[in-house]
mmCIF file of C-alpha atoms in Angstrom:
data_model
loop_
_atom_site.group_PDB
_atom_site.id
_atom_site.type_symbol
_atom_site.label_atom_id
_atom_site.label_comp_id
_atom_site.label_asym_id
_atom_site.label_seq_id
_atom_site.Cartn_x
_atom_site.Cartn_y
_atom_site.Cartn_z
ATOM 1 C CA MET A 1 0.000 0.000 0.000
ATOM 2 C CA LEU A 2 1.400 3.349 -1.016
ATOM 3 C CA PHE A 3 1.167 6.327 1.281
ATOM 4 C CA ARG A 4 1.372 9.852 -0.027
ATOM 5 C CA SER A 5 3.687 12.069 1.981
ATOM 6 C CA PRO A 6 1.900 15.002 3.589
ATOM 7 C CA THR A 7 2.138 18.209 1.646
ATOM 8 C CA LYS A 8 4.104 20.897 3.400
ATOM 9 C CA VAL A 9 2.192 24.105 3.955
ATOM 10 C CA PRO A 10 4.198 27.007 2.552
ATOM 11 C CA ARG A 11 5.185 29.453 5.218
ATOM 12 C CA ILE A 12 5.466 33.202 4.962
ATOM 13 C CA ALA A 13 7.846 35.193 7.123
ATOM 14 C CA LEU A 14 5.150 37.481 8.488
ATOM 15 C CA ARG A 15 7.283 40.094 10.221
ATOM 16 C CA PRO A 16 9.483 41.250 7.301
ATOM 17 C CA VAL A 17 6.620 40.935 4.819
ATOM 18 C CA THR A 18 4.307 42.991 7.044
ATOM 19 C CA VAL A 19 6.931 45.718 7.470
ATOM 20 C CA ALA A 20 7.488 45.820 3.708
ATOM 21 C CA LEU A 21 3.752 46.025 3.009
ATOM 22 C CA VAL A 22 3.224 48.842 5.525
ATOM 23 C CA ALA A 23 6.178 50.717 4.023
ATOM 24 C CA GLY A 24 4.585 50.332 0.590
ATOM 25 C CA VAL A 25 1.327 51.867 1.778
ATOM 26 C CA VAL A 26 3.199 54.774 3.404
ATOM 27 C CA VAL A 27 5.408 55.668 0.424
ATOM 28 C CA GLY A 28 2.518 55.188 -1.999
ATOM 29 C CA PHE A 29 0.427 57.617 0.040
ATOM 30 C CA ALA A 30 3.228 60.147 0.501
ATOM 31 C CA GLN A 31 4.224 60.375 -3.158
ATOM 32 C CA ALA A 32 0.725 60.433 -4.655
ATOM 33 C CA ALA A 33 -0.609 63.472 -2.798
ATOM 34 C CA PRO A 34 2.029 66.066 -3.824
ATOM 35 C CA MET A 35 2.426 64.680 -7.335
ATOM 36 C CA LEU A 36 -1.315 65.116 -7.919
ATOM 37 C CA HIS A 37 -1.959 68.515 -6.359
ATOM 38 C CA LEU A 38 1.226 70.548 -6.838
ATOM 39 C CA PRO A 39 0.868 70.698 -10.657
ATOM 40 C CA ILE A 40 -2.671 71.996 -10.035
ATOM 41 C CA LEU A 41 -1.228 74.687 -7.763
ATOM 42 C CA PHE A 42 1.343 75.671 -10.363
ATOM 43 C CA GLU A 43 -1.223 75.895 -13.158
ATOM 44 C CA HIS A 44 -4.392 77.280 -11.595
ATOM 45 C CA ILE A 45 -2.994 79.344 -8.712
ATOM 46 C CA GLN A 46 0.389 80.520 -9.979
ATOM 47 C CA GLY A 47 -0.621 80.750 -13.634
ATOM 48 C CA MET A 48 1.900 78.390 -15.233
ATOM 49 C CA PRO A 49 1.021 76.989 -18.678
ATOM 50 C CA PRO A 50 -0.382 73.432 -18.389
ATOM 51 C CA LEU A 51 2.625 71.789 -20.048
ATOM 52 C CA LEU A 52 5.071 73.690 -17.858
ATOM 53 C CA ALA A 53 3.079 72.833 -14.718
ATOM 54 C CA VAL A 54 3.394 69.126 -15.531
ATOM 55 C CA ALA A 55 7.066 69.492 -16.460
ATOM 56 C CA ALA A 56 7.659 71.098 -13.060
ATOM 57 C CA ILE A 57 7.773 67.639 -11.473
ATOM 58 C CA ALA A 58 10.861 66.799 -13.566
ATOM 59 C CA PRO A 59 13.114 66.552 -10.459
ATOM 60 C CA PHE A 60 10.872 63.748 -9.231
ATOM 61 C CA VAL A 61 11.191 61.836 -12.509
ATOM 62 C CA ILE A 62 14.955 62.361 -12.723
ATOM 63 C CA ALA A 63 15.378 61.111 -9.156
ATOM 64 C CA LEU A 64 13.300 58.044 -10.022
ATOM 65 C CA LEU A 65 15.646 57.185 -12.901
ATOM 66 C CA LEU A 66 18.868 57.786 -10.982
ATOM 67 C CA ALA A 67 17.888 56.131 -7.713
ATOM 68 C CA GLY A 68 16.950 52.818 -9.339
ATOM 69 C CA PRO A 69 20.487 51.545 -10.041
ATOM 70 C CA VAL A 70 21.770 53.134 -6.829
ATOM 71 C CA SER A 71 19.286 51.205 -4.690
ATOM 72 C CA GLY A 72 20.696 47.906 -5.949
ATOM 73 C CA LEU A 73 24.226 48.957 -4.969
ATOM 74 C CA LEU A 74 23.067 50.144 -1.555
ATOM 75 C CA LEU A 75 21.396 46.801 -0.921
ATOM 76 C CA THR A 76 24.797 45.102 -1.063
ATOM 77 C CA ARG A 77 26.170 47.387 1.663
ATOM 78 C CA TYR A 78 23.296 48.145 4.006
ATOM 79 C CA ARG A 79 20.560 46.160 5.677
ATOM 80 C CA PRO A 80 17.152 46.172 3.956
ATOM 81 C CA ARG A 81 15.528 47.582 7.083
ATOM 82 C CA THR A 82 17.892 50.570 7.005
ATOM 83 C CA LEU A 83 17.212 51.294 3.341
ATOM 84 C CA ILE A 84 13.437 50.969 3.663
ATOM 85 C CA GLY A 85 13.439 53.200 6.725
ATOM 86 C CA GLY A 86 15.692 55.742 5.026
ATOM 87 C CA GLY A 87 13.468 55.873 1.961
ATOM 88 C CA VAL A 88 10.330 56.359 4.050
ATOM 89 C CA ILE A 89 12.022 59.101 6.110
ATOM 90 C CA ALA A 90 13.201 60.893 2.951
ATOM 91 C CA VAL A 91 9.692 60.908 1.489
ATOM 92 C CA GLY A 92 8.217 62.024 4.818
ATOM 93 C CA LEU A 93 10.689 64.890 5.237
ATOM 94 C CA ALA A 94 10.021 66.059 1.685
ATOM 95 C CA ASN A 95 6.288 66.121 2.332
ATOM 96 C CA LEU A 96 6.849 68.024 5.575
ATOM 97 C CA VAL A 97 8.936 70.678 3.797
ATOM 98 C CA LEU A 98 6.293 71.070 1.099
ATOM 99 C CA TRP A 99 3.544 71.358 3.698
ATOM 100 C CA LEU A 100 5.419 74.046 5.624
ATOM 101 C CA ALA A 101 6.269 76.024 2.486
ATOM 102 C CA LEU A 102 2.919 75.586 0.750
ATOM 103 C CA SER A 103 1.253 78.879 -0.163
ATOM 104 C CA PRO A 104 -0.129 80.525 -3.314
ATOM 105 C CA GLU A 105 3.152 82.428 -3.677
ATOM 106 C CA MET A 106 5.495 79.477 -3.017
ATOM 107 C CA PRO A 107 8.574 79.788 -5.276
ATOM 108 C CA TYR A 108 9.095 76.818 -7.533
ATOM 109 C CA LEU A 109 12.725 76.405 -6.445
ATOM 110 C CA VAL A 110 11.490 75.538 -2.941
ATOM 111 C CA ALA A 111 9.852 72.410 -4.386
ATOM 112 C CA VAL A 112 12.837 71.136 -6.388
ATOM 113 C CA LEU A 113 14.677 69.406 -3.536
ATOM 114 C CA PRO A 114 11.503 67.886 -2.014
ATOM 115 C CA PHE A 115 10.564 66.535 -5.456
ATOM 116 C CA ALA A 116 13.980 64.884 -5.740
ATOM 117 C CA LEU A 117 13.731 63.459 -2.205
ATOM 118 C CA ILE A 118 10.294 62.000 -2.909
ATOM 119 C CA GLY A 119 11.513 60.352 -6.100
ATOM 120 C CA SER A 120 14.713 58.892 -4.651
ATOM 121 C CA GLY A 121 13.150 57.828 -1.354
ATOM 122 C CA PHE A 122 10.234 56.207 -3.157
ATOM 123 C CA VAL A 123 12.460 54.191 -5.499
ATOM 124 C CA ILE A 124 14.893 53.048 -2.814
ATOM 125 C CA ALA A 125 12.143 52.013 -0.397
ATOM 126 C CA THR A 126 10.101 50.337 -3.139
ATOM 127 C CA THR A 127 13.013 48.438 -4.693
ATOM 128 C CA VAL A 128 14.251 47.070 -1.387
ATOM 129 C CA ARG A 129 10.821 46.218 -0.019
ATOM 130 C CA THR A 130 10.061 44.341 -3.239
ATOM 131 C CA ALA A 131 13.187 42.251 -2.710
ATOM 132 C CA VAL A 132 12.172 41.634 0.914
ATOM 133 C CA ILE A 133 8.693 40.471 -0.067
ATOM 134 C CA PHE A 134 9.949 38.029 -2.701
ATOM 135 C CA ALA A 135 12.716 36.734 -0.426
ATOM 136 C CA ASN A 136 10.302 35.972 2.413
ATOM 137 C CA MET A 137 7.484 34.447 0.365
ATOM 138 C CA PRO A 138 7.496 30.797 -0.780
ATOM 139 C CA SER A 139 9.459 30.429 -3.999
ATOM 140 C CA ARG A 140 6.590 28.574 -5.664
ATOM 141 C CA MET A 141 4.193 31.494 -5.042
ATOM 142 C CA PRO A 142 5.733 34.378 -7.024
ATOM 143 C CA SER A 143 2.344 35.591 -8.217
ATOM 144 C CA MET A 144 1.159 36.067 -4.630
ATOM 145 C CA ALA A 145 4.333 37.970 -3.774
ATOM 146 C CA ALA A 146 3.834 40.230 -6.794
ATOM 147 C CA ALA A 147 0.189 40.782 -5.850
ATOM 148 C CA PHE A 148 1.081 41.758 -2.274
ATOM 149 C CA ASN A 149 3.790 44.063 -3.535
ATOM 150 C CA GLU A 150 1.574 45.848 -6.032
ATOM 151 C CA ALA A 151 -1.449 46.012 -3.736
ATOM 152 C CA SER A 152 0.411 47.819 -0.961
ATOM 153 C CA ILE A 153 1.645 50.550 -3.305
ATOM 154 C CA GLY A 154 -1.748 50.789 -5.016
ATOM 155 C CA VAL A 155 -3.677 51.099 -1.766
ATOM 156 C CA GLY A 156 -1.302 53.781 -0.487
ATOM 157 C CA ALA A 157 -1.479 55.799 -3.714
ATOM 158 C CA ARG A 158 -5.272 55.691 -3.819
ATOM 159 C CA LEU A 159 -5.515 56.684 -0.181
ATOM 160 C CA GLY A 160 -3.174 59.585 -0.874
ATOM 161 C CA VAL A 161 -5.323 60.808 -3.762
ATOM 162 C CA VAL A 162 -8.571 60.542 -1.786
ATOM 163 C CA VAL A 163 -7.289 62.063 1.460
ATOM 164 C CA ALA A 164 -5.429 64.915 -0.253
ATOM 165 C CA THR A 165 -8.466 65.738 -2.386
ATOM 166 C CA VAL A 166 -10.837 65.735 0.586
ATOM 167 C CA VAL A 167 -8.507 67.934 2.639
ATOM 168 C CA THR A 168 -7.993 70.351 -0.254
ATOM 169 C CA MET A 169 -11.726 70.655 -0.876
ATOM 170 C CA GLN A 170 -12.433 71.184 2.817
ATOM 171 C CA VAL A 171 -9.835 73.944 3.072
ATOM 172 C CA ALA A 172 -11.244 75.602 -0.064
ATOM 173 C CA LEU A 173 -14.819 75.420 1.243
ATOM 174 C CA ASN A 174 -13.773 76.892 4.577
ATOM 175 C CA ALA A 175 -11.994 79.725 2.777
ATOM 176 C CA PHE A 176 -15.005 80.518 0.597
ATOM 177 C CA ALA A 177 -17.378 80.379 3.570
ATOM 178 C CA ARG A 178 -15.229 82.550 5.835
ATOM 179 C CA PRO A 179 -17.346 85.540 6.913
ATOM 180 C CA THR A 180 -16.225 89.065 6.159
ATOM 181 C CA ALA A 181 -17.622 92.467 7.052
ATOM 182 C CA GLY A 182 -20.049 92.265 4.156
ATOM 183 C CA GLY A 183 -21.037 88.618 4.517
ATOM 184 C CA LEU A 184 -19.216 86.010 2.427
ATOM 185 C CA ILE A 185 -15.831 86.724 0.908
ATOM 186 C CA ALA A 186 -16.134 89.554 -1.589
ATOM 187 C CA ALA A 187 -14.040 90.133 -4.669
ATOM 188 C CA ARG A 188 -10.879 92.106 -4.109
ATOM 189 C CA PRO A 189 -10.780 95.688 -5.367
ATOM 190 C CA GLY A 190 -10.292 95.768 -9.106
ATOM 191 C CA GLU A 191 -11.654 92.219 -9.580
ATOM 192 C CA MET A 192 -14.951 91.351 -11.230
ATOM 193 C CA SER A 193 -16.827 88.099 -11.208
ATOM 194 C CA GLY A 194 -17.654 86.281 -14.402
ATOM 195 C CA THR A 195 -21.289 87.432 -14.190
ATOM 196 C CA ASP A 196 -20.244 91.067 -13.747
ATOM 197 C CA ARG A 197 -17.902 90.870 -16.725
ATOM 198 C CA LYS A 198 -20.670 89.368 -18.874
ATOM 199 C CA SER A 199 -23.114 92.112 -17.833
ATOM 200 C CA THR A 200 -20.545 94.794 -18.639
ATOM 201 C CA ARG A 201 -19.989 93.345 -22.120
ATOM 202 C CA LEU A 202 -23.741 93.203 -22.786
ATOM 203 C CA ASN A 203 -24.273 96.796 -21.646
ATOM 204 C CA SER A 204 -21.400 98.045 -23.771
ATOM 205 C CA SER A 205 -22.779 96.214 -26.826
ATOM 206 C CA HIS A 206 -26.204 97.829 -26.391
ATOM 207 C CA THR A 207 -24.730 101.296 -26.070
#
């Protein structure tokens, strides 16, 4: 009588995988919010042309390209935990600087270094955490490792978009509803609303 040997249940190293997944959510969140809303600030508040407002995030893209090969070299010298933590800290510090400097008159040069920090920190943390996830998942389950890896970044990025949008809208609504001496916020001297401009054009055409 033949007996089939019991199948071994694949084991996942929960601690390193959990840390890598949490780091993915954090960096996904922290890079999505500024990359979505700062081009809007540049275009609609500071008056940049649309193409130039998008091109303003070039330091982020350049840092992405340069930090990729560097992260592989760093992994041979430093522990994965150190690199993941350093990448998360770099992205967090960049977001903090942008938050402190954020205003309608913020000079573009103030955002250059934070953009570069977000790009490099994101790539280093993401590259190393991907290696950690695949190294601590069963070798016969690469699709599950890839799914975990992608899901953590995706969840973080979507949370960043939603939370940043809600906060931005709430701040804008509070600003528009702020009472003034004459009720709601009035137009500044020398400014006309769209309705007033249309009425002026109609009156001038009739005369």
